[in-house]
Tab-separated table of N, CA and C in Angstrom:
chain	number	residue	atom	x	y	z
A	1	MET	N	-7.642	18.400	-51.497
A	1	MET	CA	-8.424	17.371	-50.842
A	1	MET	C	-9.669	17.077	-51.682
A	2	LYS	N	-9.951	15.825	-51.875
A	2	LYS	CA	-11.081	15.438	-52.707
A	2	LYS	C	-12.335	15.347	-51.853
A	3	ASN	N	-13.399	15.866	-52.395
A	3	ASN	CA	-14.679	15.849	-51.685
A	3	ASN	C	-15.498	14.641	-52.074
A	4	SER	N	-16.321	14.212	-51.150
A	4	SER	CA	-17.268	13.165	-51.495
A	4	SER	C	-18.300	13.765	-52.445
A	5	LEU	N	-19.016	12.923	-53.104
A	5	LEU	CA	-20.034	13.377	-54.043
A	5	LEU	C	-21.080	14.242	-53.349
A	6	LEU	N	-21.500	13.851	-52.152
A	6	LEU	CA	-22.513	14.622	-51.440
A	6	LEU	C	-21.995	16.013	-51.080
A	7	LYS	N	-20.725	16.115	-50.700
A	7	LYS	CA	-20.138	17.431	-50.406
A	7	LYS	C	-20.051	18.268	-51.676
A	8	GLN	N	-19.764	17.614	-52.788
A	8	GLN	CA	-19.697	18.333	-54.061
A	8	GLN	C	-21.071	18.881	-54.450
A	9	LEU	N	-22.123	18.095	-54.209
A	9	LEU	CA	-23.479	18.566	-54.507
A	9	LEU	C	-23.800	19.813	-53.681
A	10	LYS	N	-23.490	19.758	-52.399
A	10	LYS	CA	-23.762	20.899	-51.528
A	10	LYS	C	-22.950	22.118	-51.960
A	11	LYS	N	-21.671	21.907	-52.251
A	11	LYS	CA	-20.815	23.013	-52.686
A	11	LYS	C	-21.367	23.658	-53.952
A	12	ARG	N	-21.775	22.846	-54.906
A	12	ARG	CA	-22.315	23.367	-56.173
A	12	ARG	C	-23.608	24.140	-55.929
A	13	ARG	N	-24.479	23.607	-55.067
A	13	ARG	CA	-25.735	24.294	-54.756
A	13	ARG	C	-25.446	25.665	-54.153
A	14	LEU	N	-24.504	25.714	-53.229
A	14	LEU	CA	-24.156	26.986	-52.586
A	14	LEU	C	-23.503	27.958	-53.573
A	15	GLU	N	-22.672	27.430	-54.483
A	15	GLU	CA	-22.065	28.282	-55.508
A	15	GLU	C	-23.124	28.950	-56.371
A	16	LEU	N	-24.221	28.240	-56.601
A	16	LEU	CA	-25.310	28.786	-57.413
A	16	LEU	C	-26.236	29.675	-56.592
A	17	GLY	N	-25.967	29.783	-55.296
A	17	GLY	CA	-26.789	30.624	-54.431
A	17	GLY	C	-28.156	30.035	-54.154
A	18	LEU	N	-28.246	28.714	-54.172
A	18	LEU	CA	-29.528	28.051	-53.976
A	18	LEU	C	-29.652	27.528	-52.551
A	19	LYS	N	-30.864	27.528	-52.049
A	19	LYS	CA	-31.172	26.912	-50.761
A	19	LYS	C	-31.734	25.525	-51.046
A	20	GLN	N	-31.763	24.688	-50.013
A	20	GLN	CA	-32.286	23.342	-50.198
A	20	GLN	C	-33.730	23.377	-50.682
A	21	ILE	N	-34.502	24.327	-50.225
A	21	ILE	CA	-35.905	24.437	-50.645
A	21	ILE	C	-36.015	24.731	-52.145
A	22	ASP	N	-35.003	25.418	-52.710
A	22	ASP	CA	-35.012	25.736	-54.138
A	22	ASP	C	-34.931	24.482	-55.000
A	23	MET	N	-34.399	23.416	-54.430
A	23	MET	CA	-34.239	22.190	-55.202
A	23	MET	C	-35.591	21.538	-55.508
A	24	MET	N	-36.601	21.871	-54.727
A	24	MET	CA	-37.928	21.316	-54.988
A	24	MET	C	-38.404	21.723	-56.377
A	25	MET	N	-38.232	22.985	-56.727
A	25	MET	CA	-38.674	23.460	-58.039
A	25	MET	C	-37.733	22.997	-59.155
A	26	ARG	N	-36.468	22.899	-58.847
A	26	ARG	CA	-35.488	22.538	-59.874
A	26	ARG	C	-35.435	21.043	-60.145
A	27	VAL	N	-35.684	20.226	-59.114
A	27	VAL	CA	-35.499	18.789	-59.238
A	27	VAL	C	-36.779	18.003	-58.976
A	28	GLY	N	-37.661	18.566	-58.159
A	28	GLY	CA	-38.906	17.862	-57.859
A	28	GLY	C	-38.839	17.011	-56.610
A	29	VAL	N	-37.934	17.335	-55.704
A	29	VAL	CA	-37.878	16.640	-54.423
A	29	VAL	C	-38.122	17.661	-53.319
A	30	SER	N	-38.732	17.203	-52.228
A	30	SER	CA	-39.016	18.125	-51.120
A	30	SER	C	-37.713	18.557	-50.459
A	31	ARG	N	-37.781	19.632	-49.689
A	31	ARG	CA	-36.610	20.118	-48.968
A	31	ARG	C	-36.076	19.036	-48.041
A	32	GLN	N	-37.013	18.342	-47.367
A	32	GLN	CA	-36.598	17.291	-46.431
A	32	GLN	C	-35.867	16.160	-47.160
A	33	GLN	N	-36.411	15.750	-48.308
A	33	GLN	CA	-35.769	14.690	-49.086
A	33	GLN	C	-34.381	15.126	-49.541
A	34	TYR	N	-34.291	16.365	-50.027
A	34	TYR	CA	-33.005	16.848	-50.513
A	34	TYR	C	-32.011	16.997	-49.361
A	35	GLN	N	-32.481	17.502	-48.234
A	35	GLN	CA	-31.615	17.666	-47.061
A	35	GLN	C	-31.050	16.317	-46.621
A	36	ARG	N	-31.902	15.305	-46.581
A	36	ARG	CA	-31.474	13.956	-46.191
A	36	ARG	C	-30.453	13.413	-47.196
A	37	LEU	N	-30.704	13.622	-48.467
A	37	LEU	CA	-29.793	13.146	-49.502
A	37	LEU	C	-28.440	13.836	-49.370
A	38	GLU	N	-28.445	15.151	-49.189
A	38	GLU	CA	-27.204	15.917	-49.130
A	38	GLU	C	-26.389	15.583	-47.877
A	39	SER	N	-27.058	15.257	-46.787
A	39	SER	CA	-26.342	15.017	-45.538
A	39	SER	C	-25.833	13.585	-45.398
A	40	LYS	N	-26.613	12.614	-45.801
A	40	LYS	CA	-26.175	11.230	-45.607
A	40	LYS	C	-26.822	10.265	-46.585
A	41	GLY	N	-27.308	10.792	-47.663
A	41	GLY	CA	-28.073	9.972	-48.589
A	41	GLY	C	-27.252	8.985	-49.378
A	42	ASN	N	-27.963	8.085	-49.973
A	42	ASN	CA	-27.402	7.101	-50.878
A	42	ASN	C	-28.319	7.097	-52.106
A	43	PRO	N	-28.232	8.174	-52.915
A	43	PRO	CA	-29.191	8.347	-54.005
A	43	PRO	C	-29.018	7.333	-55.128
A	44	ARG	N	-30.121	7.067	-55.793
A	44	ARG	CA	-30.090	6.230	-56.993
A	44	ARG	C	-29.476	7.044	-58.124
A	45	LEU	N	-28.992	6.353	-59.133
A	45	LEU	CA	-28.345	7.018	-60.260
A	45	LEU	C	-29.288	8.002	-60.945
A	46	ASP	N	-30.534	7.613	-61.156
A	46	ASP	CA	-31.459	8.523	-61.832
A	46	ASP	C	-31.717	9.780	-60.989
A	47	THR	N	-31.701	9.637	-59.659
A	47	THR	CA	-31.859	10.801	-58.785
A	47	THR	C	-30.630	11.701	-58.896
A	48	LEU	N	-29.452	11.114	-58.922
A	48	LEU	CA	-28.226	11.903	-59.078
A	48	LEU	C	-28.216	12.658	-60.402
A	49	GLU	N	-28.649	12.003	-61.462
A	49	GLU	CA	-28.699	12.655	-62.768
A	49	GLU	C	-29.661	13.835	-62.745
A	50	LEU	N	-30.800	13.672	-62.086
A	50	LEU	CA	-31.778	14.741	-61.955
A	50	LEU	C	-31.203	15.914	-61.165
A	51	ILE	N	-30.538	15.611	-60.061
A	51	ILE	CA	-29.947	16.659	-59.231
A	51	ILE	C	-28.837	17.372	-59.994
A	52	ALA	N	-28.006	16.633	-60.698
A	52	ALA	CA	-26.946	17.251	-61.490
A	52	ALA	C	-27.541	18.218	-62.507
A	53	LYS	N	-28.587	17.803	-63.161
A	53	LYS	CA	-29.253	18.676	-64.136
A	53	LYS	C	-29.785	19.930	-63.441
A	54	GLY	N	-30.392	19.767	-62.255
A	54	GLY	CA	-30.907	20.906	-61.506
A	54	GLY	C	-29.819	21.850	-61.036
A	55	LEU	N	-28.590	21.348	-60.935
A	55	LEU	CA	-27.451	22.170	-60.518
A	55	LEU	C	-26.594	22.602	-61.709
A	56	ASN	N	-27.146	22.498	-62.915
A	56	ASN	CA	-26.420	22.855	-64.140
A	56	ASN	C	-25.068	22.153	-64.191
A	57	SER	N	-25.069	20.853	-63.917
A	57	SER	CA	-23.836	20.067	-63.849
A	57	SER	C	-24.011	18.756	-64.603
A	58	GLU	N	-22.924	18.039	-64.738
A	58	GLU	CA	-22.929	16.732	-65.391
A	58	GLU	C	-22.258	15.716	-64.487
A	59	LEU	N	-22.759	14.500	-64.482
A	59	LEU	CA	-22.084	13.397	-63.813
A	59	LEU	C	-21.093	12.806	-64.807
A	60	MET	N	-19.904	12.455	-64.322
A	60	MET	CA	-18.893	11.888	-65.205
A	60	MET	C	-18.197	10.723	-64.521
A	61	LEU	N	-17.789	9.774	-65.304
A	61	LEU	CA	-16.972	8.669	-64.834
A	61	LEU	C	-15.553	8.977	-65.292
A	62	ILE	N	-14.650	9.152	-64.329
A	62	ILE	CA	-13.277	9.542	-64.641
A	62	ILE	C	-12.350	8.399	-64.250
A	63	PRO	N	-11.485	7.960	-65.179
A	63	PRO	CA	-10.529	6.910	-64.820
A	63	PRO	C	-9.681	7.356	-63.628
A	64	LYS	N	-9.427	6.428	-62.694
A	64	LYS	CA	-8.675	6.754	-61.477
A	64	LYS	C	-7.353	7.443	-61.773
A	65	GLU	N	-6.658	6.961	-62.783
A	65	GLU	CA	-5.349	7.536	-63.065
A	65	GLU	C	-5.434	8.976	-63.599
A	66	LYS	N	-6.620	9.441	-63.935
A	66	LYS	CA	-6.792	10.804	-64.454
A	66	LYS	C	-7.488	11.740	-63.467
A	67	VAL	N	-7.910	11.223	-62.321
A	67	VAL	CA	-8.654	12.028	-61.349
A	67	VAL	C	-7.851	13.247	-60.905
A	68	ASN	N	-6.587	13.067	-60.567
A	68	ASN	CA	-5.774	14.196	-60.119
A	68	ASN	C	-5.650	15.268	-61.191
A	69	ALA	N	-5.528	14.854	-62.450
A	69	ALA	CA	-5.431	15.817	-63.547
A	69	ALA	C	-6.727	16.608	-63.692
A	70	VAL	N	-7.858	15.925	-63.548
A	70	VAL	CA	-9.153	16.604	-63.647
A	70	VAL	C	-9.307	17.607	-62.510
A	71	PHE	N	-8.975	17.194	-61.284
A	71	PHE	CA	-9.059	18.114	-60.153
A	71	PHE	C	-8.121	19.302	-60.343
A	72	ALA	N	-6.934	19.089	-60.883
A	72	ALA	CA	-5.990	20.177	-61.113
A	72	ALA	C	-6.558	21.190	-62.097
A	73	VAL	N	-7.188	20.697	-63.155
A	73	VAL	CA	-7.798	21.606	-64.137
A	73	VAL	C	-8.930	22.395	-63.488
A	74	LEU	N	-9.784	21.711	-62.744
A	74	LEU	CA	-10.900	22.392	-62.090
A	74	LEU	C	-10.411	23.438	-61.097
A	75	GLU	N	-9.389	23.111	-60.330
A	75	GLU	CA	-8.851	24.064	-59.364
A	75	GLU	C	-8.194	25.243	-60.061
A	76	SER	N	-7.526	25.025	-61.174
A	76	SER	CA	-6.883	26.134	-61.882
A	76	SER	C	-7.923	27.082	-62.464
A	77	VAL	N	-9.039	26.550	-62.912
A	77	VAL	CA	-10.109	27.405	-63.425
A	77	VAL	C	-10.700	28.227	-62.293
A	78	GLU	N	-10.879	27.612	-61.117
A	78	GLU	CA	-11.423	28.328	-59.966
A	78	GLU	C	-10.493	29.421	-59.497
A	79	THR	N	-9.175	29.186	-59.505
A	79	THR	CA	-8.238	30.171	-58.984
A	79	THR	C	-7.941	31.282	-59.976
A	80	GLU	N	-8.304	31.125	-61.237
A	80	GLU	CA	-8.088	32.177	-62.214
A	80	GLU	C	-8.975	33.377	-61.951
A	81	GLN	N	-10.087	33.184	-61.259
A	81	GLN	CA	-10.974	34.280	-60.940
A	81	GLN	C	-10.959	34.514	-59.441
A	82	LYS	N	-11.145	35.749	-59.084
A	82	LYS	CA	-11.242	36.083	-57.674
A	82	LYS	C	-12.600	35.625	-57.178
A	83	PRO	N	-12.714	35.232	-55.906
A	83	PRO	CA	-14.007	34.794	-55.371
A	83	PRO	C	-15.076	35.869	-55.573
A	84	GLY	N	-16.216	35.440	-56.079
A	84	GLY	CA	-17.335	36.355	-56.294
A	84	GLY	C	-17.250	37.155	-57.581
A	85	GLN	N	-16.153	37.025	-58.312
A	85	GLN	CA	-15.974	37.774	-59.548
A	85	GLN	C	-16.256	36.877	-60.737
A	86	LYS	N	-17.031	37.398	-61.670
A	86	LYS	CA	-17.334	36.629	-62.874
A	86	LYS	C	-16.225	36.834	-63.892
A	87	PRO	N	-15.906	35.785	-64.665
A	87	PRO	CA	-14.848	35.941	-65.664
A	87	PRO	C	-15.264	36.926	-66.750
A	88	SER	N	-14.281	37.624	-67.300
A	88	SER	CA	-14.566	38.591	-68.360
A	88	SER	C	-14.999	37.860	-69.621
A	89	ASP	N	-15.654	38.593	-70.515
A	89	ASP	CA	-16.082	38.000	-71.780
A	89	ASP	C	-14.892	37.492	-72.580
A	90	GLN	N	-13.766	38.230	-72.536
A	90	GLN	CA	-12.579	37.824	-73.269
A	90	GLN	C	-12.031	36.512	-72.715
A	91	THR	N	-12.008	36.368	-71.387
A	91	THR	CA	-11.536	35.128	-70.763
A	91	THR	C	-12.435	33.975	-71.159
A	92	LEU	N	-13.748	34.195	-71.126
A	92	LEU	CA	-14.689	33.139	-71.499
A	92	LEU	C	-14.513	32.729	-72.949
A	93	THR	N	-14.359	33.711	-73.840
A	93	THR	CA	-14.194	33.412	-75.257
A	93	THR	C	-12.922	32.601	-75.476
A	94	SER	N	-11.839	32.995	-74.806
A	94	SER	CA	-10.574	32.283	-74.931
A	94	SER	C	-10.699	30.851	-74.435
A	95	LYS	N	-11.336	30.657	-73.274
A	95	LYS	CA	-11.503	29.312	-72.724
A	95	LYS	C	-12.382	28.466	-73.620
A	96	ARG	N	-13.471	29.062	-74.141
A	96	ARG	CA	-14.362	28.308	-75.027
A	96	ARG	C	-13.620	27.852	-76.274
A	97	LYS	N	-12.791	28.744	-76.830
A	97	LYS	CA	-12.042	28.394	-78.029
A	97	LYS	C	-11.092	27.236	-77.736
A	98	ASN	N	-10.342	27.321	-76.633
A	98	ASN	CA	-9.420	26.245	-76.285
A	98	ASN	C	-10.167	24.941	-76.054
A	99	LEU	N	-11.274	24.998	-75.342
A	99	LEU	CA	-12.033	23.796	-75.066
A	99	LEU	C	-12.683	23.231	-76.317
A	100	SER	N	-13.119	24.098	-77.237
A	100	SER	CA	-13.744	23.589	-78.459
A	100	SER	C	-12.718	22.905	-79.354
A	101	GLU	N	-11.472	23.379	-79.297
A	101	GLU	CA	-10.424	22.755	-80.089
A	101	GLU	C	-9.997	21.420	-79.483
A	102	ASP	N	-9.923	21.354	-78.158
A	102	ASP	CA	-9.499	20.138	-77.460
A	102	ASP	C	-10.213	20.083	-76.118
A	103	PRO	N	-11.466	19.580	-76.090
A	103	PRO	CA	-12.264	19.649	-74.866
A	103	PRO	C	-11.659	18.921	-73.681
A	104	TRP	N	-10.838	17.920	-73.909
A	104	TRP	CA	-10.260	17.183	-72.789
A	104	TRP	C	-8.845	17.646	-72.482
A	105	GLN	N	-8.316	18.547	-73.283
A	105	GLN	CA	-6.980	19.094	-73.040
A	105	GLN	C	-5.991	17.976	-72.705
A	106	ASN	N	-6.053	16.880	-73.433
A	106	ASN	CA	-5.141	15.739	-73.274
A	106	ASN	C	-5.260	15.037	-71.926
A	107	LEU	N	-6.336	15.240	-71.208
A	107	LEU	CA	-6.494	14.626	-69.894
A	107	LEU	C	-6.613	13.110	-69.957
A	108	LEU	N	-7.188	12.593	-71.013
A	108	LEU	CA	-7.437	11.159	-71.059
A	108	LEU	C	-6.358	10.387	-71.818
A	109	GLU	N	-5.339	11.067	-72.303
A	109	GLU	CA	-4.258	10.369	-72.983
A	109	GLU	C	-3.366	9.692	-71.952
A	110	ASP	N	-2.790	8.571	-72.356
A	110	ASP	CA	-1.872	7.881	-71.454
A	110	ASP	C	-0.620	8.730	-71.278
A	111	ASP	N	-0.107	8.760	-70.049
A	111	ASP	CA	1.133	9.473	-69.768
A	111	ASP	C	2.286	8.738	-70.428
A	112	GLN	N	3.170	9.489	-71.071
A	112	GLN	CA	4.303	8.857	-71.747
A	112	GLN	C	5.599	9.402	-71.224
C-alpha cells in the first residue's frame, strides 16, 4: 500500500526516533507548525525540501510507470533486516558497491 507524502514524513521521523518537537532544531519550525503540516498540511516545496533534509532524506520525482519498482526495491531493503536490527558492515559494503556500480539498478530503463 502506498503512503501519502505526509504519512511518509511521519514514518521517517519515527524511524529516526524523533519527536515532533525535535524538528524545531532540525528544520526550524515550531512543534505546532510541524504537527499541523504532518497531520493535514499542504507544505510549500521549499518547506518539504527543508523537512527532507532534516529527516536525512531526499525528495524525488519518480515516473509513474516506475513507482511500483521503486517501492519494491525499498520494501526489499526493509525486509532484509529484522526490525530494530542494524545491517552488518558486510551487508552495507555489498549494497554500497552494487549501488555505486548501478545506482538505479535499471529502475528507470524502459521495460522490454
